PDB file of C-alpha atoms and ligand atoms in Angstrom:
ATOM      1  CA  UNK S 134      25.579  53.542 -13.264  1.00  0.00           C
ATOM      2  CA  UNK S 135      22.533  55.115 -11.596  1.00  0.00           C
ATOM      3  CA  UNK S 136      20.762  52.645  -9.295  1.00  0.00           C
ATOM      4  CA  UNK S 137      23.111  49.818 -10.276  1.00  0.00           C
ATOM      5  CA  UNK S 138      24.949  47.663  -7.806  1.00  0.00           C
ATOM      6  CA  UNK S 139      28.717  47.192  -7.807  1.00  0.00           C
ATOM      7  CA  UNK S 140      29.208  43.537  -6.923  1.00  0.00           C
ATOM      8  CA  UNK S 141      31.981  42.593  -9.347  1.00  0.00           C
ATOM      9  CA  UNK S 142      34.307  44.964 -11.168  1.00  0.00           C
ATOM     10  CA  UNK S 143      32.940  43.411 -14.364  1.00  0.00           C
ATOM     11  CA  UNK S 144      29.567  45.030 -13.581  1.00  0.00           C
ATOM     12  CA  UNK S 145      31.068  48.290 -14.887  1.00  0.00           C
ATOM     13  CA  UNK S 146      32.329  48.791 -18.446  1.00  0.00           C
ATOM     14  CA  UNK S 147      35.710  50.265 -19.326  1.00  0.00           C
ATOM     15  CA  UNK S 148      34.035  53.639 -19.985  1.00  0.00           C
ATOM     16  CA  UNK S 149      32.240  53.554 -16.636  1.00  0.00           C
ATOM     17  CA  UNK S 150      35.459  52.639 -14.840  1.00  0.00           C
ATOM     18  CA  UNK S 151      37.211  55.595 -16.475  1.00  0.00           C
ATOM     19  CA  UNK S 152      34.342  57.912 -15.525  1.00  0.00           C
ATOM     20  CA  UNK S 153      34.749  56.923 -11.855  1.00  0.00           C
ATOM     21  CA  UNK S 154      38.519  57.453 -12.006  1.00  0.00           C
ATOM     22  CA  UNK S 155      38.035  60.942 -13.520  1.00  0.00           C
ATOM     23  CA  UNK S 156      35.359  61.775 -10.994  1.00  0.00           C
ATOM     24  CA  UNK S 157      37.625  60.707  -8.124  1.00  0.00           C
ATOM     25  CA  UNK S 158      40.100  63.387  -9.254  1.00  0.00           C
ATOM     26  CA  UNK S 159      37.316  66.004  -9.125  1.00  0.00           C
ATOM     27  CA  UNK S 160      36.377  64.934  -5.593  1.00  0.00           C
ATOM     28  CA  UNK S 161      39.995  65.137  -4.543  1.00  0.00           C
ATOM     29  CA  UNK S 162      40.054  68.770  -5.704  1.00  0.00           C
ATOM     30  CA  UNK S 163      36.787  69.546  -3.947  1.00  0.00           C
ATOM     31  CA  UNK S 164      36.009  66.936  -1.265  1.00  0.00           C
ATOM     32  CA  UNK S 165      33.420  68.788   0.796  1.00  0.00           C
ATOM     33  CA  UNK S 166      30.095  68.884  -1.021  1.00  0.00           C
ATOM     34  CA  UNK S 167      26.557  68.401   0.262  1.00  0.00           C
ATOM     35  CA  UNK S 168      25.561  65.887  -2.409  1.00  0.00           C
ATOM     36  CA  UNK S 169      24.264  63.279   0.054  1.00  0.00           C
ATOM     37  CA  UNK S 170      21.974  65.560   2.040  1.00  0.00           C
ATOM     38  CA  UNK S 171      18.895  63.521   3.090  1.00  0.00           C
ATOM     39  CA  UNK S 172      20.553  60.238   2.089  1.00  0.00           C
ATOM     40  CA  UNK S 173      21.053  57.368   4.508  1.00  0.00           C
ATOM     41  CA  UNK S 174      23.719  54.814   3.684  1.00  0.00           C
ATOM     42  CA  UNK S 175      24.087  51.491   5.464  1.00  0.00           C
ATOM     43  CA  UNK S 176      27.544  50.033   6.028  1.00  0.00           C
ATOM     44  CA  UNK S 177      27.297  46.384   7.073  1.00  0.00           C
ATOM     45  CA  UNK S 178      30.680  44.879   7.930  1.00  0.00           C
ATOM     46  CA  UNK S 179      30.427  41.182   8.757  1.00  0.00           C
ATOM     47  CA  UNK S 180      34.247  40.980   8.549  1.00  0.00           C
ATOM     48  CA  UNK S 181      36.985  43.191  10.044  1.00  0.00           C
ATOM     49  CA  UNK S 182      37.975  46.352   8.201  1.00  0.00           C
ATOM     50  CA  UNK S 183      39.859  49.546   8.923  1.00  0.00           C
ATOM     51  CA  UNK S 184      40.504  51.436   5.666  1.00  0.00           C
ATOM     52  CA  UNK S 185      37.521  50.302   3.665  1.00  0.00           C
ATOM     53  CA  UNK S 186      34.983  51.109   6.353  1.00  0.00           C
ATOM     54  CA  UNK S 187      36.607  54.330   7.545  1.00  0.00           C
ATOM     55  CA  UNK S 188      37.139  55.634   4.026  1.00  0.00           C
ATOM     56  CA  UNK S 189      33.497  54.899   3.165  1.00  0.00           C
ATOM     57  CA  UNK S 190      32.483  56.680   6.405  1.00  0.00           C
ATOM     58  CA  UNK S 191      34.730  59.626   5.545  1.00  0.00           C
ATOM     59  CA  UNK S 192      33.424  59.805   1.989  1.00  0.00           C
ATOM     60  CA  UNK S 193      29.795  59.773   3.189  1.00  0.00           C
ATOM     61  CA  UNK S 194      30.462  62.330   5.939  1.00  0.00           C
ATOM     62  CA  UNK S 195      32.319  64.698   3.627  1.00  0.00           C
ATOM     63  CA  UNK S 196      29.408  64.534   1.192  1.00  0.00           C
ATOM     64  CA  UNK S 197      26.918  65.366   3.955  1.00  0.00           C
ATOM     65  CA  UNK S 198      25.201  61.958   4.145  1.00  0.00           C
ATOM     66  CA  UNK S 199      24.204  59.910   7.182  1.00  0.00           C
ATOM     67  CA  UNK S 200      25.318  56.406   8.096  1.00  0.00           C
ATOM     68  CA  UNK S 201      23.695  53.451   9.813  1.00  0.00           C
ATOM     69  CA  UNK S 202      25.173  49.992  10.250  1.00  0.00           C
ATOM     70  CA  UNK S 203      27.679  47.932  12.173  1.00  0.00           C
ATOM     71  CA  UNK S 204      31.385  47.284  12.082  1.00  0.00           C
ATOM     72  CA  UNK S 205      31.181  44.022  13.949  1.00  0.00           C
ATOM     73  CA  UNK S 206      28.593  41.373  13.092  1.00  0.00           C
ATOM     74  CA  UNK S 207      28.647  40.142  16.708  1.00  0.00           C
ATOM     75  CA  UNK S 208      26.704  43.280  17.655  1.00  0.00           C
ATOM     76  CA  UNK S 209      23.997  42.482  15.075  1.00  0.00           C
ATOM     77  CA  UNK S 210      21.192  39.908  15.070  1.00  0.00           C
ATOM     78  CA  UNK S 211      23.398  37.586  13.007  1.00  0.00           C
ATOM     79  CA  UNK S 212      24.503  36.159  16.369  1.00  0.00           C
ATOM     80  CA  UNK S 213      20.826  35.339  17.098  1.00  0.00           C
ATOM     81  CA  UNK S 214      20.661  33.344  13.877  1.00  0.00           C
ATOM     82  CA  UNK S 215      19.195  35.933  11.525  1.00  0.00           C
ATOM     83  CA  UNK S 216      19.878  35.073   7.891  1.00  0.00           C
ATOM     84  CA  UNK S 217      21.673  37.419   5.513  1.00  0.00           C
ATOM     85  CA  UNK S 218      18.518  37.437   3.412  1.00  0.00           C
ATOM     86  CA  UNK S 219      16.382  38.829   6.250  1.00  0.00           C
ATOM     87  CA  UNK S 220      19.019  41.365   7.300  1.00  0.00           C
ATOM     88  CA  UNK S 221      19.323  42.716   3.775  1.00  0.00           C
ATOM     89  CA  UNK S 222      15.573  42.830   3.148  1.00  0.00           C
ATOM     90  CA  UNK S 223      15.135  44.874   6.255  1.00  0.00           C
ATOM     91  CA  UNK S 224      18.086  47.220   5.910  1.00  0.00           C
ATOM     92  CA  UNK S 225      17.118  47.927   2.307  1.00  0.00           C
ATOM     93  CA  UNK S 226      13.902  49.410   3.686  1.00  0.00           C
ATOM     94  CA  UNK S 227      15.940  51.761   5.892  1.00  0.00           C
ATOM     95  CA  UNK S 228      18.728  52.998   3.629  1.00  0.00           C
ATOM     96  CA  UNK S 229      19.220  54.372   0.104  1.00  0.00           C
ATOM     97  CA  UNK S 230      22.328  52.279  -0.492  1.00  0.00           C
ATOM     98  CA  UNK S 231      24.040  49.342   1.244  1.00  0.00           C
ATOM     99  CA  UNK S 232      27.793  48.852   1.502  1.00  0.00           C
ATOM    100  CA  UNK S 233      28.538  45.301   2.621  1.00  0.00           C
ATOM    101  CA  UNK S 234      31.607  43.216   3.489  1.00  0.00           C
ATOM    102  CA  UNK S 235      31.062  39.532   4.154  1.00  0.00           C
ATOM    103  CA  UNK S 236      33.337  36.469   4.493  1.00  0.00           C
ATOM    104  CA  UNK S 237      31.420  34.325   1.977  1.00  0.00           C
ATOM    105  CA  UNK S 238      32.189  34.371  -1.732  1.00  0.00           C
ATOM    106  CA  UNK S 239      29.023  35.257  -3.637  1.00  0.00           C
ATOM    107  CA  UNK S 240      27.335  36.906  -0.629  1.00  0.00           C
ATOM    108  CA  UNK S 241      27.250  40.329  -2.304  1.00  0.00           C
ATOM    109  CA  UNK S 242      25.525  38.933  -5.412  1.00  0.00           C
ATOM    110  CA  UNK S 243      23.035  37.170  -3.172  1.00  0.00           C
ATOM    111  CA  UNK S 244      22.417  40.343  -1.179  1.00  0.00           C
ATOM    112  CA  UNK S 245      21.843  42.211  -4.418  1.00  0.00           C
ATOM    113  CA  UNK S 246      19.083  39.788  -5.360  1.00  0.00           C
ATOM    114  CA  UNK S 247      17.322  40.405  -2.047  1.00  0.00           C
ATOM    115  CA  UNK S 248      17.825  44.164  -1.792  1.00  0.00           C
ATOM    116  CA  UNK S 249      15.523  46.956  -2.922  1.00  0.00           C
ATOM    117  CA  UNK S 250      18.459  49.376  -3.071  1.00  0.00           C
ATOM    118  CA  UNK S 251      21.886  49.082  -4.751  1.00  0.00           C
ATOM    119  CA  UNK S 252      24.597  47.041  -3.061  1.00  0.00           C
ATOM    120  CA  UNK S 253      28.265  47.987  -3.060  1.00  0.00           C
ATOM    121  CA  UNK S 254      30.494  44.990  -2.433  1.00  0.00           C
ATOM    122  CA  UNK S 255      33.214  45.963   0.042  1.00  0.00           C
ATOM    123  CA  UNK S 256      34.760  42.488  -0.226  1.00  0.00           C
ATOM    124  CA  UNK S 257      33.128  39.033  -0.385  1.00  0.00           C
ATOM    125  CA  UNK S 258      35.497  36.372   0.879  1.00  0.00           C
ATOM    126  CA  UNK S 259      38.324  35.590  -1.539  1.00  0.00           C
ATOM    127  CA  UNK S 260      36.198  36.639  -4.499  1.00  0.00           C
ATOM    128  CA  UNK S 261      36.051  40.361  -5.345  1.00  0.00           C
ATOM    129  CA  UNK S 262      36.825  43.806  -3.914  1.00  0.00           C
ATOM    130  CA  UNK S 263      35.731  46.193  -6.671  1.00  0.00           C
ATOM    131  CA  UNK S 264      35.894  49.473  -4.732  1.00  0.00           C
ATOM    132  CA  UNK S 265      39.508  48.718  -3.791  1.00  0.00           C
ATOM    133  CA  UNK S 266      40.143  48.202  -7.492  1.00  0.00           C
ATOM    134  CA  UNK S 267      38.718  51.593  -8.402  1.00  0.00           C
ATOM    135  CA  UNK S 268      40.977  53.310  -5.887  1.00  0.00           C
ATOM    136  CA  UNK S 269      43.885  51.213  -7.158  1.00  0.00           C
ATOM    137  CA  UNK S 270      43.158  52.350 -10.717  1.00  0.00           C
ATOM    138  CA  UNK S 271      42.941  55.953  -9.570  1.00  0.00           C
ATOM    139  CA  UNK S 272      46.306  55.525  -7.830  1.00  0.00           C
ATOM    140  CA  UNK S 273      47.866  53.930 -10.912  1.00  0.00           C
ATOM    141  CA  UNK S 274      46.553  56.644 -13.239  1.00  0.00           C
ATOM    142  CA  UNK S 275      47.774  59.400 -10.898  1.00  0.00           C
ATOM    143  CA  UNK S 276      51.261  57.978 -10.590  1.00  0.00           C
ATOM    144  CA  UNK S 277      51.789  56.653 -14.129  1.00  0.00           C
ATOM    145  CA  UNK S 278      49.786  59.254 -16.072  1.00  0.00           C
ATOM    146  CA  UNK S 279      48.044  56.390 -17.891  1.00  0.00           C
ATOM    147  CA  UNK S 280      46.471  52.999 -17.323  1.00  0.00           C
ATOM    148  CA  UNK S 281      47.606  51.641 -20.700  1.00  0.00           C
ATOM    149  CA  UNK S 282      50.458  49.208 -21.476  1.00  0.00           C
ATOM    150  CA  UNK S 283      51.808  48.835 -17.938  1.00  0.00           C
ATOM    151  CA  UNK S 284      53.843  45.983 -16.510  1.00  0.00           C
ATOM    152  CA  UNK S 285      52.055  44.985 -13.325  1.00  0.00           C
ATOM    153  CA  UNK S 286      53.689  42.747 -10.728  1.00  0.00           C
ATOM    154  CA  UNK S 287      51.321  41.094  -8.239  1.00  0.00           C
ATOM    155  CA  UNK S 288      53.097  39.505  -5.282  1.00  0.00           C
ATOM    156  CA  UNK S 289      51.971  37.296  -2.409  1.00  0.00           C
ATOM    157  CA  UNK S 290      48.654  35.572  -1.846  1.00  0.00           C
ATOM    158  CA  UNK S 291      47.169  35.450  -5.338  1.00  0.00           C
ATOM    159  CA  UNK S 292      44.868  32.581  -4.423  1.00  0.00           C
ATOM    160  CA  UNK S 293      42.846  34.100  -1.585  1.00  0.00           C
ATOM    161  CA  UNK S 294      43.546  37.803  -2.225  1.00  0.00           C
ATOM    162  CA  UNK S 295      40.337  39.353  -3.520  1.00  0.00           C
ATOM    163  CA  UNK S 296      42.044  42.665  -4.344  1.00  0.00           C
ATOM    164  CA  UNK S 297      44.237  41.088  -7.028  1.00  0.00           C
ATOM    165  CA  UNK S 298      41.298  39.206  -8.543  1.00  0.00           C
ATOM    166  CA  UNK S 299      39.308  42.376  -9.139  1.00  0.00           C
ATOM    167  CA  UNK S 300      42.354  44.390 -10.166  1.00  0.00           C
ATOM    168  CA  UNK S 301      43.484  41.981 -12.856  1.00  0.00           C
ATOM    169  CA  UNK S 302      40.026  42.004 -14.420  1.00  0.00           C
ATOM    170  CA  UNK S 303      39.839  45.803 -14.472  1.00  0.00           C
ATOM    171  CA  UNK S 304      43.415  46.251 -15.747  1.00  0.00           C
ATOM    172  CA  UNK S 305      42.648  43.864 -18.594  1.00  0.00           C
ATOM    173  CA  UNK S 306      40.857  46.738 -20.344  1.00  0.00           C
ATOM    174  CA  UNK S 307      44.214  48.501 -20.674  1.00  0.00           C
ATOM    175  CA  UNK S 308      46.572  46.031 -22.368  1.00  0.00           C
ATOM    176  CA  UNK S 309      48.822  45.199 -19.407  1.00  0.00           C
ATOM    177  CA  UNK S 310      51.514  42.560 -19.003  1.00  0.00           C
ATOM    178  CA  UNK S 311      51.143  40.729 -15.696  1.00  0.00           C
ATOM    179  CA  UNK S 312      53.824  39.056 -13.624  1.00  0.00           C
ATOM    180  CA  UNK S 313      52.333  36.905 -10.868  1.00  0.00           C
ATOM    181  CA  UNK S 314      54.704  36.066  -8.024  1.00  0.00           C
ATOM    182  CA  UNK S 315      53.544  33.593  -5.392  1.00  0.00           C
ATOM    183  CA  UNK S 316      54.482  30.330  -3.731  1.00  0.00           C
ATOM    184  CA  UNK S 317      52.980  27.308  -5.510  1.00  0.00           C
ATOM    185  CA  UNK S 318      50.316  26.961  -2.822  1.00  0.00           C
ATOM    186  CA  UNK S 319      49.026  30.498  -3.429  1.00  0.00           C
ATOM    187  CA  UNK S 320      49.091  30.767  -7.229  1.00  0.00           C
ATOM    188  CA  UNK S 321      46.549  32.782  -9.178  1.00  0.00           C
ATOM    189  CA  UNK S 322      43.492  30.502  -9.570  1.00  0.00           C
ATOM    190  CA  UNK S 323      42.944  28.913 -12.980  1.00  0.00           C
ATOM    191  CA  UNK S 324      39.627  30.655 -13.529  1.00  0.00           C
ATOM    192  CA  UNK S 325      41.450  34.036 -13.660  1.00  0.00           C
ATOM    193  CA  UNK S 326      44.207  32.684 -15.897  1.00  0.00           C
ATOM    194  CA  UNK S 327      41.643  31.220 -18.315  1.00  0.00           C
ATOM    195  CA  UNK S 328      39.896  34.548 -18.282  1.00  0.00           C
ATOM    196  CA  UNK S 329      43.140  36.379 -19.158  1.00  0.00           C
ATOM    197  CA  UNK S 330      43.793  33.865 -21.955  1.00  0.00           C
ATOM    198  CA  UNK S 331      40.347  34.531 -23.378  1.00  0.00           C
ATOM    199  CA  UNK S 332      41.162  38.258 -23.505  1.00  0.00           C
ATOM    200  CA  UNK S 333      44.604  37.668 -25.057  1.00  0.00           C
ATOM    201  CA  UNK S 334      46.430  39.211 -22.071  1.00  0.00           C
ATOM    202  CA  UNK S 335      50.020  38.107 -21.438  1.00  0.00           C
ATOM    203  CA  UNK S 336      50.983  36.883 -17.983  1.00  0.00           C
ATOM    204  CA  UNK S 337      53.966  35.117 -16.455  1.00  0.00           C
ATOM    205  CA  UNK S 338      54.156  33.178 -13.204  1.00  0.00           C
ATOM    206  CA  UNK S 339      57.179  33.143 -10.903  1.00  0.00           C
ATOM    207  CA  UNK S 340      58.110  32.139  -7.397  1.00  0.00           C
ATOM    208  CA  UNK S 341      60.772  34.879  -6.984  1.00  0.00           C
ATOM    209  CA  UNK S 342      60.943  38.452  -8.224  1.00  0.00           C
ATOM    210  CA  UNK S 343      64.193  40.117  -7.155  1.00  0.00           C
ATOM    211  CA  UNK S 344      65.905  39.538 -10.527  1.00  0.00           C
ATOM    212  CA  UNK S 345      63.033  40.769 -12.671  1.00  0.00           C
ATOM    213  CA  UNK S 346      61.858  43.743 -10.612  1.00  0.00           C
ATOM    214  CA  UNK S 347      63.620  46.200 -12.945  1.00  0.00           C
ATOM    215  CA  UNK S 348      60.787  45.634 -15.473  1.00  0.00           C
ATOM    216  CA  UNK S 349      57.926  46.632 -13.188  1.00  0.00           C
ATOM    217  CA  UNK S 350      55.822  49.809 -13.419  1.00  0.00           C
ATOM    218  CA  UNK S 351      53.558  48.778 -10.558  1.00  0.00           C
ATOM    219  CA  UNK S 352      54.533  46.423  -7.754  1.00  0.00           C
ATOM    220  CA  UNK S 353      51.341  45.328  -6.014  1.00  0.00           C
ATOM    221  CA  UNK S 354      52.226  43.608  -2.723  1.00  0.00           C
ATOM    222  CA  UNK S 355      49.613  41.620  -0.800  1.00  0.00           C
ATOM    223  CA  UNK S 356      49.196  40.079   2.622  1.00  0.00           C
ATOM    224  CA  UNK S 357      48.905  36.310   3.018  1.00  0.00           C
ATOM    225  CA  UNK S 358      45.207  35.957   3.920  1.00  0.00           C
ATOM    226  CA  UNK S 359      45.558  34.009   7.156  1.00  0.00           C
ATOM    227  CA  UNK S 360      41.811  33.984   7.842  1.00  0.00           C
ATOM    228  CA  UNK S 361      41.078  32.021   4.656  1.00  0.00           C
ATOM    229  CA  UNK S 362      43.396  29.072   5.372  1.00  0.00           C
ATOM    230  CA  UNK S 363      41.656  25.869   6.432  1.00  0.00           C
ATOM    231  CA  UNK S 364      44.889  24.573   8.017  1.00  0.00           C
ATOM    232  CA  UNK S 365      46.939  26.924  10.293  1.00  0.00           C
ATOM    233  CA  UNK S 366      50.113  24.914   9.558  1.00  0.00           C
ATOM    234  CA  UNK S 367      49.774  25.719   5.861  1.00  0.00           C
ATOM    235  CA  UNK S 368      49.683  29.402   6.778  1.00  0.00           C
ATOM    236  CA  UNK S 369      52.811  29.065   8.924  1.00  0.00           C
ATOM    237  CA  UNK S 370      54.700  27.671   5.907  1.00  0.00           C
ATOM    238  CA  UNK S 371      54.063  30.666   3.671  1.00  0.00           C
ATOM    239  CA  UNK S 372      53.409  33.594   6.004  1.00  0.00           C
ATOM    240  CA  UNK S 373      56.750  35.382   5.545  1.00  0.00           C
ATOM    241  CA  UNK S 374      57.530  34.172   2.072  1.00  0.00           C
ATOM    242  CA  UNK S 375      58.141  37.595   0.472  1.00  0.00           C
ATOM    243  CA  UNK S 376      59.550  40.595   2.276  1.00  0.00           C
ATOM    244  CA  UNK S 377      60.245  43.670   0.159  1.00  0.00           C
ATOM    245  CA  UNK S 378      63.293  45.589   1.420  1.00  0.00           C
ATOM    246  CA  UNK S 379      64.518  49.005   0.338  1.00  0.00           C
ATOM    247  CA  UNK S 380      67.792  47.533  -0.974  1.00  0.00           C
ATOM    248  CA  UNK S 381      65.794  45.526  -3.543  1.00  0.00           C
ATOM    249  CA  UNK S 382      64.562  48.724  -5.206  1.00  0.00           C
ATOM    250  CA  UNK S 383      67.987  49.934  -6.410  1.00  0.00           C
ATOM    251  CA  UNK S 384      67.721  49.080 -10.086  1.00  0.00           C
ATOM    252  CA  UNK S 385      64.020  49.708 -10.516  1.00  0.00           C
ATOM    253  CA  UNK S 386      62.373  52.141 -12.943  1.00  0.00           C
ATOM    254  CA  UNK S 387      61.910  55.771 -11.872  1.00  0.00           C
ATOM    255  CA  UNK S 388      58.175  55.494 -12.420  1.00  0.00           C
ATOM    256  CA  UNK S 389      57.834  52.330 -10.302  1.00  0.00           C
ATOM    257  CA  UNK S 390      55.275  52.691  -7.534  1.00  0.00           C
ATOM    258  CA  UNK S 391      54.685  50.190  -4.748  1.00  0.00           C
ATOM    259  CA  UNK S 392      51.040  49.589  -3.929  1.00  0.00           C
ATOM    260  CA  UNK S 393      49.508  47.494  -1.165  1.00  0.00           C
ATOM    261  CA  UNK S 394      45.811  47.424  -0.197  1.00  0.00           C
ATOM    262  CA  UNK S 395      46.947  47.212   3.464  1.00  0.00           C
ATOM    263  CA  UNK S 396      47.028  46.021   6.174  1.00  0.00           C
ATOM    264  CA  UNK S 397      50.621  44.885   5.792  1.00  0.00           C
ATOM    265  CA  UNK S 398      52.005  42.271   8.109  1.00  0.00           C
ATOM    266  CA  UNK S 399      55.645  41.621   7.184  1.00  0.00           C
ATOM    267  CA  UNK S 400      55.609  41.785   3.400  1.00  0.00           C
ATOM    268  CA  UNK S 401      56.975  45.344   3.147  1.00  0.00           C
ATOM    269  CA  UNK S 402      59.842  46.243   5.424  1.00  0.00           C
ATOM    270  CA  UNK S 403      59.369  49.631   7.100  1.00  0.00           C
ATOM    271  CA  UNK S 404      62.637  50.829   5.508  1.00  0.00           C
ATOM    272  CA  UNK S 405      60.697  51.046   2.226  1.00  0.00           C
ATOM    273  CA  UNK S 406      58.246  53.611   3.648  1.00  0.00           C
ATOM    274  CA  UNK S 407      60.555  56.592   3.133  1.00  0.00           C
ATOM    275  CA  UNK S 408      61.357  55.619  -0.459  1.00  0.00           C
ATOM    276  CA  UNK S 409      59.496  57.955  -2.883  1.00  0.00           C
ATOM    277  CA  UNK S 410      58.400  54.838  -4.777  1.00  0.00           C
ATOM    278  CA  UNK S 411      56.320  53.704  -1.792  1.00  0.00           C
ATOM    279  CA  UNK S 412      52.755  54.789  -2.489  1.00  0.00           C
ATOM    280  CA  UNK S 413      50.570  52.658  -0.190  1.00  0.00           C
ATOM    281  CA  UNK S 414      49.579  55.353   2.280  1.00  0.00           C
ATOM    282  CA  UNK S 415      48.620  57.805  -0.468  1.00  0.00           C
ATOM    283  CA  UNK S 416      46.765  54.897  -2.092  1.00  0.00           C
ATOM    284  CA  UNK S 417      44.696  54.499   1.091  1.00  0.00           C
ATOM    285  CA  UNK S 418      43.884  58.238   1.015  1.00  0.00           C
ATOM    286  CA  UNK S 419      42.764  57.913  -2.606  1.00  0.00           C
ATOM    287  CA  UNK S 420      40.155  55.452  -1.309  1.00  0.00           C
ATOM    288  CA  UNK S 421      38.102  58.334   0.068  1.00  0.00           C
ATOM    289  CA  UNK S 422      37.887  60.098  -3.315  1.00  0.00           C
ATOM    290  CA  UNK S 423      37.242  56.907  -5.281  1.00  0.00           C
ATOM    291  CA  UNK S 424      34.447  55.936  -2.875  1.00  0.00           C
ATOM    292  CA  UNK S 425      32.888  59.410  -3.124  1.00  0.00           C
ATOM    293  CA  UNK S 426      32.867  58.951  -6.900  1.00  0.00           C
ATOM    294  CA  UNK S 427      31.312  55.469  -6.650  1.00  0.00           C
ATOM    295  CA  UNK S 428      28.538  56.522  -4.256  1.00  0.00           C
ATOM    296  CA  UNK S 429      27.683  59.707  -6.149  1.00  0.00           C
ATOM    297  CA  UNK S 430      27.536  57.790  -9.447  1.00  0.00           C
ATOM    298  CA  UNK S 431      25.347  54.989  -8.123  1.00  0.00           C
ATOM    299  CA  UNK S 432      22.955  57.432  -6.438  1.00  0.00           C
ATOM    300  CA  UNK S 433      22.785  59.412  -9.694  1.00  0.00           C
ATOM    301  CA  UNK S 434      24.000  62.634  -8.059  1.00  0.00           C
ATOM    302  CA  UNK S 435      26.654  63.614 -10.613  1.00  0.00           C
TER     303      UNK S 435
HETATM  304  C1  LIG V 223      42.159  44.102   1.752  1.00  0.00           C
HETATM  305  C2  LIG V 223      40.944  43.224   1.907  1.00  0.00           C
HETATM  306  O1  LIG V 223      40.180  43.361   2.864  1.00  0.00           O
HETATM  307  O2  LIG V 223      40.749  42.406   1.013  1.00  0.00           O
HETATM  308  N1  LIG V 223      42.153  45.196   2.609  1.00  0.00           N
HETATM  309  C3  LIG V 223      41.493  46.325   2.249  1.00  0.00           C
HETATM  310  O3  LIG V 223      40.319  46.311   1.978  1.00  0.00           O
HETATM  311  N2  LIG V 223      42.219  47.441   2.152  1.00  0.00           N
HETATM  312  C4  LIG V 223      43.423  43.337   1.789  1.00  0.00           C
HETATM  313  C5  LIG V 223      43.729  42.487   2.962  1.00  0.00           C
HETATM  314  O4  LIG V 223      42.959  42.376   3.913  1.00  0.00           O
HETATM  315  O5  LIG V 223      44.820  41.898   2.940  1.00  0.00           O
END
């Protein structure tokens, strides 16, 4: 992985993915190490973020590195009309590694072509979110003891949700069964379903999930991605379509864990938070260790 970018989760092999997951566990045991001494890492967030940016910042700080960048593109020269190409060319002369979030699909791949240093994609539009996937895999492995043969339910905005796109591709290494639950308007795009077919992975599509929830090992809830809708009225129609309530978890498996990349809006009722099957806040903590593992691997420090 040394000196390689992480733009799509498919940039890393199954073995490399497993190495990161194992390394995340080691960082969780021992999170304060000076591995990034004398390293400067740029975090360029052209789109809002709380967890992703702060967990990258925490990971870099705990490893003794230094950070440059911005959390709001309006404070950068983008507002003066600077192109992404020029910004990346320049920042890649300042930093050893660039972490970037951008609203356009494909922007991270483009940045990678222009950059002299590796790029970590922290989300490019509705396309990919590979670092979220690595922390999701770490969370799944920790809670299930394995990544193999799991029944994964993905619920909500499967069209615009980049987290589910990356996660389904990574999980496909581990013989899962997928259940996709969404309104018709927000179904998993065909390109991902064709991709699953080509790998021989079984998936089912539904518009409801209450009756089948007893089969799930992982219930991955997602937010309807309001910012990606061209028509606000279309968003209004689907915004509260699924709301998970504690009462719905009665007949579920003991090992079931509820994941959500966060932020949640209304899709998980707060009465679920105290249920031991709710794992989304621990999942967000795991993001620090997974991102330490990603950075250290790409900079060749482990
Ligand atoms: C997700 C994202 O940005 O794609 N959030 C995150 O990174 N934890 C999910 C979302 O915004 O709904």
